[in-house]
mmCIF file of N, CA and C in Angstrom:
data_model
loop_
_atom_site.group_PDB
_atom_site.id
_atom_site.type_symbol
_atom_site.label_atom_id
_atom_site.label_comp_id
_atom_site.label_asym_id
_atom_site.label_seq_id
_atom_site.Cartn_x
_atom_site.Cartn_y
_atom_site.Cartn_z
ATOM 1 N N MET A 1 111.972 -193.108 101.793
ATOM 2 C CA MET A 1 113.314 -193.651 101.901
ATOM 3 C C MET A 1 113.300 -194.782 102.929
ATOM 4 N N LYS A 2 113.791 -195.921 102.514
ATOM 5 C CA LYS A 2 113.821 -197.076 103.406
ATOM 6 C C LYS A 2 115.041 -196.983 104.317
ATOM 7 N N ASP A 3 114.814 -197.210 105.605
ATOM 8 C CA ASP A 3 115.923 -197.185 106.558
ATOM 9 C C ASP A 3 116.816 -198.393 106.346
ATOM 10 N N ARG A 4 118.110 -198.153 106.377
ATOM 11 C CA ARG A 4 119.064 -199.241 106.201
ATOM 12 C C ARG A 4 119.270 -200.026 107.482
ATOM 13 N N ASN A 5 119.141 -199.341 108.613
ATOM 14 C CA ASN A 5 119.441 -199.969 109.887
ATOM 15 C C ASN A 5 118.375 -199.564 110.905
ATOM 16 N N PRO A 6 117.494 -200.489 111.304
ATOM 17 C CA PRO A 6 116.436 -200.116 112.250
ATOM 18 C C PRO A 6 116.976 -199.691 113.613
ATOM 19 N N GLU A 7 118.156 -200.182 113.989
ATOM 20 C CA GLU A 7 118.759 -199.789 115.265
ATOM 21 C C GLU A 7 119.123 -198.302 115.258
ATOM 22 N N VAL A 8 119.592 -197.815 114.122
ATOM 23 C CA VAL A 8 119.919 -196.399 113.982
ATOM 24 C C VAL A 8 118.657 -195.561 114.089
ATOM 25 N N SER A 9 117.599 -195.995 113.447
ATOM 26 C CA SER A 9 116.332 -195.262 113.519
ATOM 27 C C SER A 9 115.819 -195.208 114.945
ATOM 28 N N GLN A 10 116.003 -196.285 115.687
ATOM 29 C CA GLN A 10 115.556 -196.308 117.078
ATOM 30 C C GLN A 10 116.366 -195.310 117.912
ATOM 31 N N ARG A 11 117.666 -195.232 117.695
ATOM 32 C CA ARG A 11 118.503 -194.266 118.415
ATOM 33 C C ARG A 11 118.097 -192.829 118.093
ATOM 34 N N CYS A 12 117.814 -192.574 116.826
ATOM 35 C CA CYS A 12 117.381 -191.233 116.435
ATOM 36 C C CYS A 12 116.045 -190.892 117.070
ATOM 37 N N LEU A 13 115.152 -191.862 117.140
ATOM 38 C CA LEU A 13 113.846 -191.630 117.751
ATOM 39 C C LEU A 13 113.990 -191.334 119.242
ATOM 40 N N ILE A 14 114.886 -192.048 119.916
ATOM 41 C CA ILE A 14 115.119 -191.798 121.344
ATOM 42 C C ILE A 14 115.687 -190.395 121.549
ATOM 43 N N ALA A 15 116.658 -190.003 120.731
ATOM 44 C CA ALA A 15 117.242 -188.662 120.847
ATOM 45 C C ALA A 15 116.191 -187.587 120.584
ATOM 46 N N PHE A 16 115.377 -187.798 119.568
ATOM 47 C CA PHE A 16 114.320 -186.834 119.251
ATOM 48 C C PHE A 16 113.322 -186.738 120.398
ATOM 49 N N THR A 17 112.994 -187.866 121.016
ATOM 50 C CA THR A 17 112.052 -187.872 122.138
ATOM 51 C C THR A 17 112.615 -187.106 123.333
ATOM 52 N N ILE A 18 113.907 -187.252 123.594
ATOM 53 C CA ILE A 18 114.528 -186.522 124.700
ATOM 54 C C ILE A 18 114.463 -185.017 124.451
ATOM 55 N N PHE A 19 114.802 -184.598 123.243
ATOM 56 C CA PHE A 19 114.738 -183.177 122.929
ATOM 57 C C PHE A 19 113.302 -182.665 122.977
ATOM 58 N N LEU A 20 112.363 -183.484 122.538
ATOM 59 C CA LEU A 20 110.958 -183.082 122.573
ATOM 60 C C LEU A 20 110.470 -182.947 124.009
ATOM 61 N N ALA A 21 110.914 -183.852 124.877
ATOM 62 C CA ALA A 21 110.523 -183.769 126.288
ATOM 63 C C ALA A 21 111.059 -182.489 126.926
ATOM 64 N N THR A 22 112.280 -182.104 126.588
ATOM 65 C CA THR A 22 112.813 -180.854 127.129
ATOM 66 C C THR A 22 112.074 -179.652 126.564
ATOM 67 N N ALA A 23 111.617 -179.772 125.332
ATOM 68 C CA ALA A 23 110.857 -178.669 124.744
ATOM 69 C C ALA A 23 109.531 -178.478 125.462
ATOM 70 N N PHE A 24 108.877 -179.579 125.830
ATOM 71 C CA PHE A 24 107.609 -179.469 126.544
ATOM 72 C C PHE A 24 107.807 -178.994 127.982
ATOM 73 N N ALA A 25 108.955 -179.266 128.573
ATOM 74 C CA ALA A 25 109.194 -178.871 129.966
ATOM 75 C C ALA A 25 109.592 -177.405 130.096
ATOM 76 N N SER A 26 110.173 -176.828 129.060
ATOM 77 C CA SER A 26 110.712 -175.472 129.180
ATOM 78 C C SER A 26 109.681 -174.395 129.488
ATOM 79 N N PRO A 27 108.467 -174.419 128.942
ATOM 80 C CA PRO A 27 107.517 -173.354 129.309
ATOM 81 C C PRO A 27 107.160 -173.365 130.794
ATOM 82 N N PHE A 28 107.163 -174.533 131.398
ATOM 83 C CA PHE A 28 106.803 -174.622 132.811
ATOM 84 C C PHE A 28 107.887 -174.016 133.701
ATOM 85 N N THR A 29 109.136 -174.080 133.258
ATOM 86 C CA THR A 29 110.195 -173.455 134.048
ATOM 87 C C THR A 29 110.089 -171.938 134.006
ATOM 88 N N SER A 30 109.521 -171.396 132.933
ATOM 89 C CA SER A 30 109.374 -169.937 132.863
ATOM 90 C C SER A 30 108.191 -169.442 133.686
ATOM 91 N N LEU A 31 107.378 -170.348 134.204
ATOM 92 C CA LEU A 31 106.247 -169.941 135.039
ATOM 93 C C LEU A 31 106.649 -169.707 136.497
ATOM 94 N N LEU A 32 107.867 -170.068 136.860
ATOM 95 C CA LEU A 32 108.321 -169.884 138.237
ATOM 96 C C LEU A 32 108.228 -168.435 138.724
ATOM 97 N N PRO A 33 108.602 -167.438 137.909
ATOM 98 C CA PRO A 33 108.465 -166.052 138.396
ATOM 99 C C PRO A 33 107.026 -165.657 138.719
ATOM 100 N N ILE A 34 106.056 -166.305 138.092
ATOM 101 C CA ILE A 34 104.650 -166.001 138.389
ATOM 102 C C ILE A 34 104.357 -166.313 139.851
ATOM 103 N N TYR A 35 104.783 -167.464 140.284
ATOM 104 C CA TYR A 35 104.523 -167.860 141.667
ATOM 105 C C TYR A 35 105.313 -167.002 142.653
ATOM 106 N N LEU A 36 106.522 -166.633 142.268
ATOM 107 C CA LEU A 36 107.356 -165.828 143.160
ATOM 108 C C LEU A 36 106.885 -164.377 143.249
ATOM 109 N N SER A 37 106.203 -163.906 142.208
ATOM 110 C CA SER A 37 105.779 -162.500 142.184
ATOM 111 C C SER A 37 104.412 -162.282 142.804
ATOM 112 N N GLY A 38 103.732 -163.321 143.193
ATOM 113 C CA GLY A 38 102.382 -163.167 143.723
ATOM 114 C C GLY A 38 101.380 -162.866 142.626
ATOM 115 N N PHE A 39 101.605 -163.383 141.426
ATOM 116 C CA PHE A 39 100.711 -163.235 140.279
ATOM 117 C C PHE A 39 100.552 -161.783 139.827
ATOM 118 N N ASP A 40 101.651 -161.044 139.796
ATOM 119 C CA ASP A 40 101.639 -159.702 139.210
ATOM 120 C C ASP A 40 101.397 -159.863 137.708
ATOM 121 N N TRP A 41 100.380 -159.177 137.161
ATOM 122 C CA TRP A 41 99.937 -159.418 135.788
ATOM 123 C C TRP A 41 101.037 -159.160 134.761
ATOM 124 N N SER A 42 101.865 -158.129 134.932
ATOM 125 C CA SER A 42 102.913 -157.853 133.946
ATOM 126 C C SER A 42 103.946 -158.977 133.915
ATOM 127 N N ILE A 43 104.257 -159.524 135.064
ATOM 128 C CA ILE A 43 105.213 -160.634 135.104
ATOM 129 C C ILE A 43 104.571 -161.898 134.539
ATOM 130 N N VAL A 44 103.277 -162.071 134.763
ATOM 131 C CA VAL A 44 102.569 -163.216 134.187
ATOM 132 C C VAL A 44 102.633 -163.152 132.668
ATOM 133 N N GLN A 45 102.366 -161.990 132.098
ATOM 134 C CA GLN A 45 102.406 -161.842 130.642
ATOM 135 C C GLN A 45 103.802 -162.118 130.098
ATOM 136 N N MET A 46 104.814 -161.540 130.723
ATOM 137 C CA MET A 46 106.185 -161.756 130.253
ATOM 138 C C MET A 46 106.577 -163.227 130.359
ATOM 139 N N SER A 47 106.186 -163.872 131.429
ATOM 140 C CA SER A 47 106.540 -165.277 131.616
ATOM 141 C C SER A 47 105.843 -166.160 130.592
ATOM 142 N N LEU A 48 104.579 -165.879 130.326
ATOM 143 C CA LEU A 48 103.853 -166.691 129.349
ATOM 144 C C LEU A 48 104.399 -166.492 127.939
ATOM 145 N N ILE A 49 104.692 -165.262 127.579
ATOM 146 C CA ILE A 49 105.269 -165.003 126.255
ATOM 147 C C ILE A 49 106.631 -165.678 126.145
ATOM 148 N N SER A 50 107.430 -165.559 127.180
ATOM 149 C CA SER A 50 108.740 -166.206 127.193
ATOM 150 C C SER A 50 108.605 -167.722 127.067
ATOM 151 N N GLY A 51 107.631 -168.292 127.763
ATOM 152 C CA GLY A 51 107.413 -169.733 127.693
ATOM 153 C C GLY A 51 106.984 -170.191 126.317
ATOM 154 N N ILE A 52 106.109 -169.435 125.671
ATOM 155 C CA ILE A 52 105.634 -169.799 124.330
ATOM 156 C C ILE A 52 106.772 -169.717 123.320
ATOM 157 N N VAL A 53 107.556 -168.653 123.393
ATOM 158 C CA VAL A 53 108.691 -168.509 122.481
ATOM 159 C C VAL A 53 109.712 -169.616 122.725
ATOM 160 N N SER A 54 109.993 -169.890 123.976
ATOM 161 C CA SER A 54 110.936 -170.950 124.321
ATOM 162 C C SER A 54 110.445 -172.307 123.823
ATOM 163 N N PHE A 55 109.157 -172.555 123.971
ATOM 164 C CA PHE A 55 108.567 -173.808 123.505
ATOM 165 C C PHE A 55 108.736 -173.947 121.996
ATOM 166 N N ALA A 56 108.419 -172.903 121.248
ATOM 167 C CA ALA A 56 108.529 -172.957 119.788
ATOM 168 C C ALA A 56 109.979 -173.178 119.351
ATOM 169 N N LEU A 57 110.901 -172.493 119.994
ATOM 170 C CA LEU A 57 112.308 -172.661 119.640
ATOM 171 C C LEU A 57 112.815 -174.057 119.983
ATOM 172 N N ASN A 58 112.367 -174.599 121.093
ATOM 173 C CA ASN A 58 112.803 -175.942 121.471
ATOM 174 C C ASN A 58 112.211 -177.011 120.564
ATOM 175 N N ILE A 59 110.990 -176.817 120.088
ATOM 176 C CA ILE A 59 110.417 -177.754 119.118
ATOM 177 C C ILE A 59 111.243 -177.731 117.835
ATOM 178 N N ALA A 60 111.594 -176.537 117.378
ATOM 179 C CA ALA A 60 112.424 -176.423 116.174
ATOM 180 C C ALA A 60 113.787 -177.072 116.394
ATOM 181 N N ARG A 61 114.360 -176.867 117.585
ATOM 182 C CA ARG A 61 115.662 -177.479 117.891
ATOM 183 C C ARG A 61 115.559 -179.000 117.910
ATOM 184 N N ALA A 62 114.490 -179.510 118.492
ATOM 185 C CA ALA A 62 114.309 -180.958 118.560
ATOM 186 C C ALA A 62 114.170 -181.554 117.165
ATOM 187 N N ALA A 63 113.404 -180.899 116.322
ATOM 188 C CA ALA A 63 113.235 -181.396 114.954
ATOM 189 C C ALA A 63 114.556 -181.349 114.195
ATOM 190 N N ALA A 64 115.296 -180.268 114.359
ATOM 191 C CA ALA A 64 116.578 -180.144 113.665
ATOM 192 C C ALA A 64 117.564 -181.212 114.124
ATOM 193 N N TRP A 65 117.655 -181.429 115.438
ATOM 194 C CA TRP A 65 118.565 -182.465 115.939
ATOM 195 C C TRP A 65 118.129 -183.852 115.479
ATOM 196 N N GLY A 66 116.842 -184.102 115.438
ATOM 197 C CA GLY A 66 116.368 -185.392 114.942
ATOM 198 C C GLY A 66 116.792 -185.624 113.506
ATOM 199 N N LEU A 67 116.646 -184.603 112.677
ATOM 200 C CA LEU A 67 117.051 -184.722 111.274
ATOM 201 C C LEU A 67 118.565 -184.855 111.138
ATOM 202 N N ILE A 68 119.298 -184.089 111.937
ATOM 203 C CA ILE A 68 120.762 -184.162 111.880
ATOM 204 C C ILE A 68 121.251 -185.543 112.301
ATOM 205 N N LEU A 69 120.735 -186.048 113.410
ATOM 206 C CA LEU A 69 121.165 -187.366 113.885
ATOM 207 C C LEU A 69 120.788 -188.461 112.900
ATOM 208 N N HIS A 70 119.612 -188.362 112.319
ATOM 209 C CA HIS A 70 119.204 -189.370 111.337
ATOM 210 C C HIS A 70 120.127 -189.327 110.120
ATOM 211 N N ALA A 71 120.463 -188.127 109.667
ATOM 212 C CA ALA A 71 121.353 -188.003 108.514
ATOM 213 C C ALA A 71 122.743 -188.555 108.820
ATOM 214 N N ILE A 72 123.240 -188.300 110.024
ATOM 215 C CA ILE A 72 124.576 -188.784 110.389
ATOM 216 C C ILE A 72 124.587 -190.300 110.532
ATOM 217 N N PHE A 73 123.665 -190.834 111.340
ATOM 218 C CA PHE A 73 123.691 -192.264 111.629
ATOM 219 C C PHE A 73 123.277 -193.113 110.435
ATOM 220 N N SER A 74 122.501 -192.564 109.525
ATOM 221 C CA SER A 74 122.106 -193.364 108.368
ATOM 222 C C SER A 74 123.267 -193.542 107.400
ATOM 223 N N GLN A 75 124.349 -192.772 107.560
ATOM 224 C CA GLN A 75 125.510 -192.901 106.686
ATOM 225 C C GLN A 75 126.457 -194.013 107.121
ATOM 226 N N PHE A 76 126.376 -194.461 108.386
ATOM 227 C CA PHE A 76 127.335 -195.446 108.869
ATOM 228 C C PHE A 76 127.299 -196.771 108.122
ATOM 229 N N PRO A 77 126.133 -197.357 107.840
ATOM 230 C CA PRO A 77 126.157 -198.611 107.085
ATOM 231 C C PRO A 77 126.755 -198.428 105.695
ATOM 232 N N ALA A 78 126.464 -197.310 105.052
ATOM 233 C CA ALA A 78 127.019 -197.056 103.726
ATOM 234 C C ALA A 78 128.529 -196.842 103.811
ATOM 235 N N ALA A 79 128.985 -196.178 104.856
ATOM 236 C CA ALA A 79 130.414 -195.911 105.004
ATOM 237 C C ALA A 79 131.195 -197.190 105.267
ATOM 238 N N ALA A 80 130.585 -198.148 105.941
ATOM 239 C CA ALA A 80 131.273 -199.410 106.210
ATOM 240 C C ALA A 80 131.514 -200.180 104.914
ATOM 241 N N LYS A 81 130.576 -200.091 103.978
ATOM 242 C CA LYS A 81 130.726 -200.799 102.706
ATOM 243 C C LYS A 81 131.563 -200.002 101.708
ATOM 244 N N ASN A 82 131.445 -198.665 101.767
ATOM 245 C CA ASN A 82 132.135 -197.811 100.814
ATOM 246 C C ASN A 82 132.652 -196.567 101.541
ATOM 247 N N PRO A 83 133.908 -196.572 102.009
ATOM 248 C CA PRO A 83 134.437 -195.438 102.787
ATOM 249 C C PRO A 83 134.427 -194.114 102.026
ATOM 250 N N ASP A 84 134.433 -194.162 100.694
ATOM 251 C CA ASP A 84 134.435 -192.925 99.910
ATOM 252 C C ASP A 84 133.064 -192.260 99.870
ATOM 253 N N SER A 85 132.035 -192.916 100.404
ATOM 254 C CA SER A 85 130.682 -192.359 100.325
ATOM 255 C C SER A 85 130.487 -191.155 101.237
ATOM 256 N N LEU A 86 131.384 -190.961 102.213
ATOM 257 C CA LEU A 86 131.255 -189.820 103.121
ATOM 258 C C LEU A 86 131.914 -188.560 102.575
ATOM 259 N N GLY A 87 132.535 -188.666 101.445
ATOM 260 C CA GLY A 87 133.098 -187.454 100.849
ATOM 261 C C GLY A 87 134.549 -187.561 100.770
#
């Protein structure tokens, strides 16, 4: 599918990058209890599992928001020419 407006694609890419950056940062925030606990193995395991799950969910969220934003913003040029195209 050819993009109608490269500026819209750039905005979607920036939004997707922001969400992706937060997804990569989230596992590191779950490692804080490891340092506070003095490396207790049970807390290390829980923190790592929590970080991995959080990372996977944030990647899915980032992809979903990227697709949603692209779908929304790609409709604006069409809506300007044909207002009935939005439903």
